[in-house]
CSV table of C-alpha atoms and ligand atoms in Angstrom, one decimal:
chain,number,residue,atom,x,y,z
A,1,UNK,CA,10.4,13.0,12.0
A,2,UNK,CA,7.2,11.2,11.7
A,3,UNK,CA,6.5,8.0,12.7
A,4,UNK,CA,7.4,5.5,10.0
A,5,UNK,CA,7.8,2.0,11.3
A,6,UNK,CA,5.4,1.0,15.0
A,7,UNK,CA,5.6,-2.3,16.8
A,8,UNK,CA,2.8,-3.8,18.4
A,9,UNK,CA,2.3,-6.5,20.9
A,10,UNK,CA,-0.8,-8.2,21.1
A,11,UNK,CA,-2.3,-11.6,22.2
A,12,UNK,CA,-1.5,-14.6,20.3
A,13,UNK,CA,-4.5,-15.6,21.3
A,14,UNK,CA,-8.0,-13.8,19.7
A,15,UNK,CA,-9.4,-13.2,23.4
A,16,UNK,CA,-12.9,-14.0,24.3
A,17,UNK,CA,-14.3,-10.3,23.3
A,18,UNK,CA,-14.6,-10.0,19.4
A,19,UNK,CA,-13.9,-6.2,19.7
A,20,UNK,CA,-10.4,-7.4,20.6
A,21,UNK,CA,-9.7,-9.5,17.2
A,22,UNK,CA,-11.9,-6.5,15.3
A,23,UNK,CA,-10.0,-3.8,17.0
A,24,UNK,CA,-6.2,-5.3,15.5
A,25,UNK,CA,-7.5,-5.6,12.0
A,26,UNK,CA,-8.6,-2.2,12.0
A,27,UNK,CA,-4.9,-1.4,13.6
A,28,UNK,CA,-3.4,-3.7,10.7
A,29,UNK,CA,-5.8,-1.7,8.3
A,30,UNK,CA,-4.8,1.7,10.0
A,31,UNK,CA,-1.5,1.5,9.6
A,32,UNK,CA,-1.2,0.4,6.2
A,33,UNK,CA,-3.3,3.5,5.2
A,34,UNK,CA,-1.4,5.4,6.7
A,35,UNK,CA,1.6,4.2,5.3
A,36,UNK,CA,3.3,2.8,8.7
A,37,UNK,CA,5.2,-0.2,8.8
A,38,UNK,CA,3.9,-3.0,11.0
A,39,UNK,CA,6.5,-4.8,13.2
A,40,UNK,CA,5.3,-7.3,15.2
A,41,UNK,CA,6.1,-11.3,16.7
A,42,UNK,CA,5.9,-12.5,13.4
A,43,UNK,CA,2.9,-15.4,14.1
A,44,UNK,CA,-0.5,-16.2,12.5
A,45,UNK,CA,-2.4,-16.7,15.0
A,46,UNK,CA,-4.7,-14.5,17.2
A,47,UNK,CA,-4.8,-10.9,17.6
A,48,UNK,CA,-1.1,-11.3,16.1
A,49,UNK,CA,-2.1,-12.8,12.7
A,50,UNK,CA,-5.2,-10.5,12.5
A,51,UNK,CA,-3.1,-7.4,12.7
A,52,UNK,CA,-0.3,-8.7,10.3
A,53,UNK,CA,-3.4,-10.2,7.7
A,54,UNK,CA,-5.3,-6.8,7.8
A,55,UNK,CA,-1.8,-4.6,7.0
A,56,UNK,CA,-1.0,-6.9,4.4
A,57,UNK,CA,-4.6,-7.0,2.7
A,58,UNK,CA,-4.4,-3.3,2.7
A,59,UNK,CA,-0.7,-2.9,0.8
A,60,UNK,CA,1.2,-2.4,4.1
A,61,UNK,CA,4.9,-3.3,4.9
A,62,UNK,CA,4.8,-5.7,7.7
A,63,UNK,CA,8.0,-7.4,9.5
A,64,UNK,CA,7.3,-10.6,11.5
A,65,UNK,CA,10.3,-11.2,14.3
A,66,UNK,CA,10.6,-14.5,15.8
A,67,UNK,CA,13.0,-16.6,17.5
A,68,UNK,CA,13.9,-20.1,16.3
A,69,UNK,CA,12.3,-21.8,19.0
A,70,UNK,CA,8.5,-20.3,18.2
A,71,UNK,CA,8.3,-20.6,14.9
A,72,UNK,CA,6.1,-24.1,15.2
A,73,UNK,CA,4.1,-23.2,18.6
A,74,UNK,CA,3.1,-19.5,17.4
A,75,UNK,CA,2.7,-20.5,13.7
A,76,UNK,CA,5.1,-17.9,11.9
A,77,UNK,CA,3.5,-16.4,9.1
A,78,UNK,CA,4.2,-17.1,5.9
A,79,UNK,CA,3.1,-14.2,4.0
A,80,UNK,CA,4.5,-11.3,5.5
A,81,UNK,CA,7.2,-8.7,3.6
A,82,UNK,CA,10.2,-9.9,5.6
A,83,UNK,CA,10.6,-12.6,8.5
A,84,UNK,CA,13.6,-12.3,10.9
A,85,UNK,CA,14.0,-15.6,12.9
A,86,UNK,CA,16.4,-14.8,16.2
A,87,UNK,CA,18.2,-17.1,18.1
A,88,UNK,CA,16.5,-16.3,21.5
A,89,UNK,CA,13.5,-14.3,22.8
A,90,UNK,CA,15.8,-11.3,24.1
A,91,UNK,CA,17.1,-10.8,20.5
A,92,UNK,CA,14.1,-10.8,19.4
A,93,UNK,CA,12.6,-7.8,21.9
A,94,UNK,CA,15.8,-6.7,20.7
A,95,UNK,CA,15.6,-6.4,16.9
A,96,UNK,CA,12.0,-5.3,17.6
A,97,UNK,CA,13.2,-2.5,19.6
A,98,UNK,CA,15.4,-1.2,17.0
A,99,UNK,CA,13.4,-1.5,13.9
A,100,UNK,CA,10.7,1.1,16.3
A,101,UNK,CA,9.8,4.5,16.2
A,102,UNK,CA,6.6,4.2,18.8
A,103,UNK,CA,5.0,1.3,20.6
A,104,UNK,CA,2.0,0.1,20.2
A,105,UNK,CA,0.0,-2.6,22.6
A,106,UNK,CA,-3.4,-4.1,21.9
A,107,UNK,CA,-5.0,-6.8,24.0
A,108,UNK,CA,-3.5,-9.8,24.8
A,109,UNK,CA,-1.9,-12.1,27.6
A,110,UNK,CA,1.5,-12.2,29.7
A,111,UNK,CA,3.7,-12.2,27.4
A,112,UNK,CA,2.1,-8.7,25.7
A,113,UNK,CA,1.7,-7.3,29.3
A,114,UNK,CA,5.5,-8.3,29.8
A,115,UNK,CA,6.4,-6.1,26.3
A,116,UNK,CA,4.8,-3.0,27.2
A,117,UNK,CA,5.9,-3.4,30.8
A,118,UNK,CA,9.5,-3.6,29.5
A,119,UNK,CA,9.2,-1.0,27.2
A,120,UNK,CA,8.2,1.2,29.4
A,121,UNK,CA,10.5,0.3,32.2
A,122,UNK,CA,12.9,0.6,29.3
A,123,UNK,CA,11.9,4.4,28.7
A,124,UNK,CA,12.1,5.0,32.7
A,125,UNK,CA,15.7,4.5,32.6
A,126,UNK,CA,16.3,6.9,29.9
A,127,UNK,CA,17.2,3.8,27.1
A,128,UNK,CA,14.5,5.4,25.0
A,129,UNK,CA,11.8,8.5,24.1
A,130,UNK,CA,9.4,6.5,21.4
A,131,UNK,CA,6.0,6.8,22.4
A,132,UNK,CA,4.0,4.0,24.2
A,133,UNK,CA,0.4,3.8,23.2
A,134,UNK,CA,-1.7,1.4,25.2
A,135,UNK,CA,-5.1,1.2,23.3
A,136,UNK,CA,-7.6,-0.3,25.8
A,137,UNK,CA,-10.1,-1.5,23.5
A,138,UNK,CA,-13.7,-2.6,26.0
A,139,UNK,CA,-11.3,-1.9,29.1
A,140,UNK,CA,-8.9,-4.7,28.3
A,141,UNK,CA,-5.6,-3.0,30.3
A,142,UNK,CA,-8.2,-1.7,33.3
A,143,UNK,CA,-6.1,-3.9,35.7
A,144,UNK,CA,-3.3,-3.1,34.1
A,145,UNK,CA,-3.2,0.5,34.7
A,146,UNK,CA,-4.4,0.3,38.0
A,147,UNK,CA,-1.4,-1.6,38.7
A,148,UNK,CA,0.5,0.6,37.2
A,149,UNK,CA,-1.6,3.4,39.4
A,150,UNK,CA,-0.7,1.3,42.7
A,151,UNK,CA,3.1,1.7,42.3
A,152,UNK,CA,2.9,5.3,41.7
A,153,UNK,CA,0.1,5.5,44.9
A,154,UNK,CA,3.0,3.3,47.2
A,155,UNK,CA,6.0,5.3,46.4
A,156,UNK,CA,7.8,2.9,44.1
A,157,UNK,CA,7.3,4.8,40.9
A,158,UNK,CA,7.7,8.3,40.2
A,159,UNK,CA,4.3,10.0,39.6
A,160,UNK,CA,6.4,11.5,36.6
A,161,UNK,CA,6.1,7.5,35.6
A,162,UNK,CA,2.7,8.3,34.3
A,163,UNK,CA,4.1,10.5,31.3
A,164,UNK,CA,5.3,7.4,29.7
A,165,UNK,CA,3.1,5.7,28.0
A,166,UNK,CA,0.0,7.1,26.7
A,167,UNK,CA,-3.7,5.5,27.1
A,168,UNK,CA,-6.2,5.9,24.1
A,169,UNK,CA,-9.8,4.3,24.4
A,170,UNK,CA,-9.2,2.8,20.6
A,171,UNK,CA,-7.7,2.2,17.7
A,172,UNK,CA,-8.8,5.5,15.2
A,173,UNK,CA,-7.1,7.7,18.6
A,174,UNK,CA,-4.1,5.4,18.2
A,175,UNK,CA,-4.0,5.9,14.5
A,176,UNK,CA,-4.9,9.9,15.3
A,177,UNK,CA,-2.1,10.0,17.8
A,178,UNK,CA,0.6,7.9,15.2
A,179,UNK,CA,0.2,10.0,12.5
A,180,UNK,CA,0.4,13.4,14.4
A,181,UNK,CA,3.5,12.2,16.4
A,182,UNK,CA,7.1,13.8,15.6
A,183,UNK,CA,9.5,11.0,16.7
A,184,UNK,CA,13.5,11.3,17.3
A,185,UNK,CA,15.6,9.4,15.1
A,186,UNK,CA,15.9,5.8,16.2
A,187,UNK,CA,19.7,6.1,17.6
A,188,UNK,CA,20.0,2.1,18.9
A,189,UNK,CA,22.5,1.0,21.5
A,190,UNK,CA,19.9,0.3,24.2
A,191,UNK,CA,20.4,-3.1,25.4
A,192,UNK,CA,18.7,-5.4,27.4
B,201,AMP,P1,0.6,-13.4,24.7
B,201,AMP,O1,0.1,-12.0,25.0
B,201,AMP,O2,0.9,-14.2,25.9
B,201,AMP,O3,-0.3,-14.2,23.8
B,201,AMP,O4,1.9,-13.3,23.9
B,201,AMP,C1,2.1,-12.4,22.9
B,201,AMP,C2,3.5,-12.3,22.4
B,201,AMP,O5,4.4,-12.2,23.5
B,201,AMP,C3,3.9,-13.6,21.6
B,201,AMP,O6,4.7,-13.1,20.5
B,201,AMP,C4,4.8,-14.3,22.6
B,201,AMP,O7,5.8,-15.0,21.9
B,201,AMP,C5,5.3,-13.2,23.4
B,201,AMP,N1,5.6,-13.7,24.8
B,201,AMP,C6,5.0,-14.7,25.4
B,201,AMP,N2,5.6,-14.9,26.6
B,201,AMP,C7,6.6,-14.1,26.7
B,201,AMP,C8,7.6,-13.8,27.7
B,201,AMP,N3,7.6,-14.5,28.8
B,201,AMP,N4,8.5,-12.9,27.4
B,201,AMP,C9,8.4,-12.2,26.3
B,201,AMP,N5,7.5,-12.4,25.3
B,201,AMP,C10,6.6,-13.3,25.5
């Protein structure tokens, strides 16, 4: 099957290199084109708005998913095809999780380094087999995948850890790698 719907996590903040906030526009743009529907945390601000704004401006589907208690601090968009408010931030990793074919993570802070770290922890246990894409736009996830690297190097991941997620320098190689992907059907029932 290929890849119809992708969530991405990315800062709501724009970050202090303008590649980052360029880089999620051309990911909001990208998908659009290539007819994939954007899910994402559902806010307007940041690289989050800049991804949702660029899908939309192109004709794209986007779903925003945000819980109740977020909807003032992370300024939900208003504009987007469908808005799901949840009742707490683990229903809303969850509703993103099943509305997903593949993973997608752009810059950002803790919280988007906490996503991709749970999705991937998520795949280690066998709960899923969507892709991760880590696109480390100017080096952004560096650190990250050095720690990553470290656990591997001091025995507390599996080298075979490394297989799950994938690293591409930028967004047309994230695009590229979306549209060639053949996905499994999204089946549900992992929980957190
Ligand atoms: P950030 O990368 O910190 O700007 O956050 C990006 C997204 O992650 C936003 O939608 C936040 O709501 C979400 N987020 C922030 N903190 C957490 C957290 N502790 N757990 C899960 N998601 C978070």
């Amino acid at each position: 099957m290929p890849v119809r719907s992708v969530v991405v996590f990315c800062g709501s903040r724009p970050g202090r290199d303008p590649r980052w906030m360029q880089a999620a526009a051309d990911l909001g743009r990208g998908l659009a084109e290539a007819r994939i529907r954007l899910v994402y945390g559902g806010g307007k601000i940041g690289l989050m708005g800049a991804v949702a704004d660029a899908a939309l401006a192109h004709g794209g589907e986007v779903l925003g998913v945000i819980p109740e208690f977020l909807t003032t601090i992370e300024v939900a968009h208003g504009g987007l095809t469908a808005l799901v408010v949840t009742g707490s931030m683990h229903a809303r990793k969850q509703r993103m999780f099943d509305e997903s074919d593949a993973f997608v993570t752009l810059p950002g802070g803790l919280g988007t380094l906490d996503e991709t770290v749970e999705v991937i922890t998520w795949a280690q246990l066998g709960l899923h087999r969507h892709p991760v894409l880590i696109c480390n736009v100017a080096g952004w996830a560096d650190g990250l995948l050095a720690a990553f690297g470290r656990t591997v190097m001091d025995g507390f991941s599996a080298e075979s850890t490394r297989g799950l997620y994938e690293v591409v320098p930028d967004v047309a190689g994230v695009i590229g790698r979306l549209t060639a992907l053949s996905v499994q059907p999204r089946v549900g029932g992992a929980r957190l």
